[in-house]
C-alpha angles and dihedrals in degrees: 000000000000093000094051117118093226132057123233094263091054091050091050091050091047091050093049092046091050092050092050092046091049092051094050093042091055091049091047092051090049093048102040096045095031092233125179120216095273093049091047090051090052091049089052091049090049091056097249092124093054092051092047092045093048092052092048093044094051092045096047106028110032119068121206110280094005097122 
């Protein structure tokens, strides 16, 4: 990993931030669209969770000019 643009601490922070964003994104999808477990599973399969998580992650975890 010597040629990676981020050090290990940054990668750990990114991983933790992504996990937190994914949790809250899943809960938000469930709440906003009133999804049951099956519908939430389908939304995850359709990529809606990734889009929601990415938006939340960028907004909450990455500061301007950080990477």
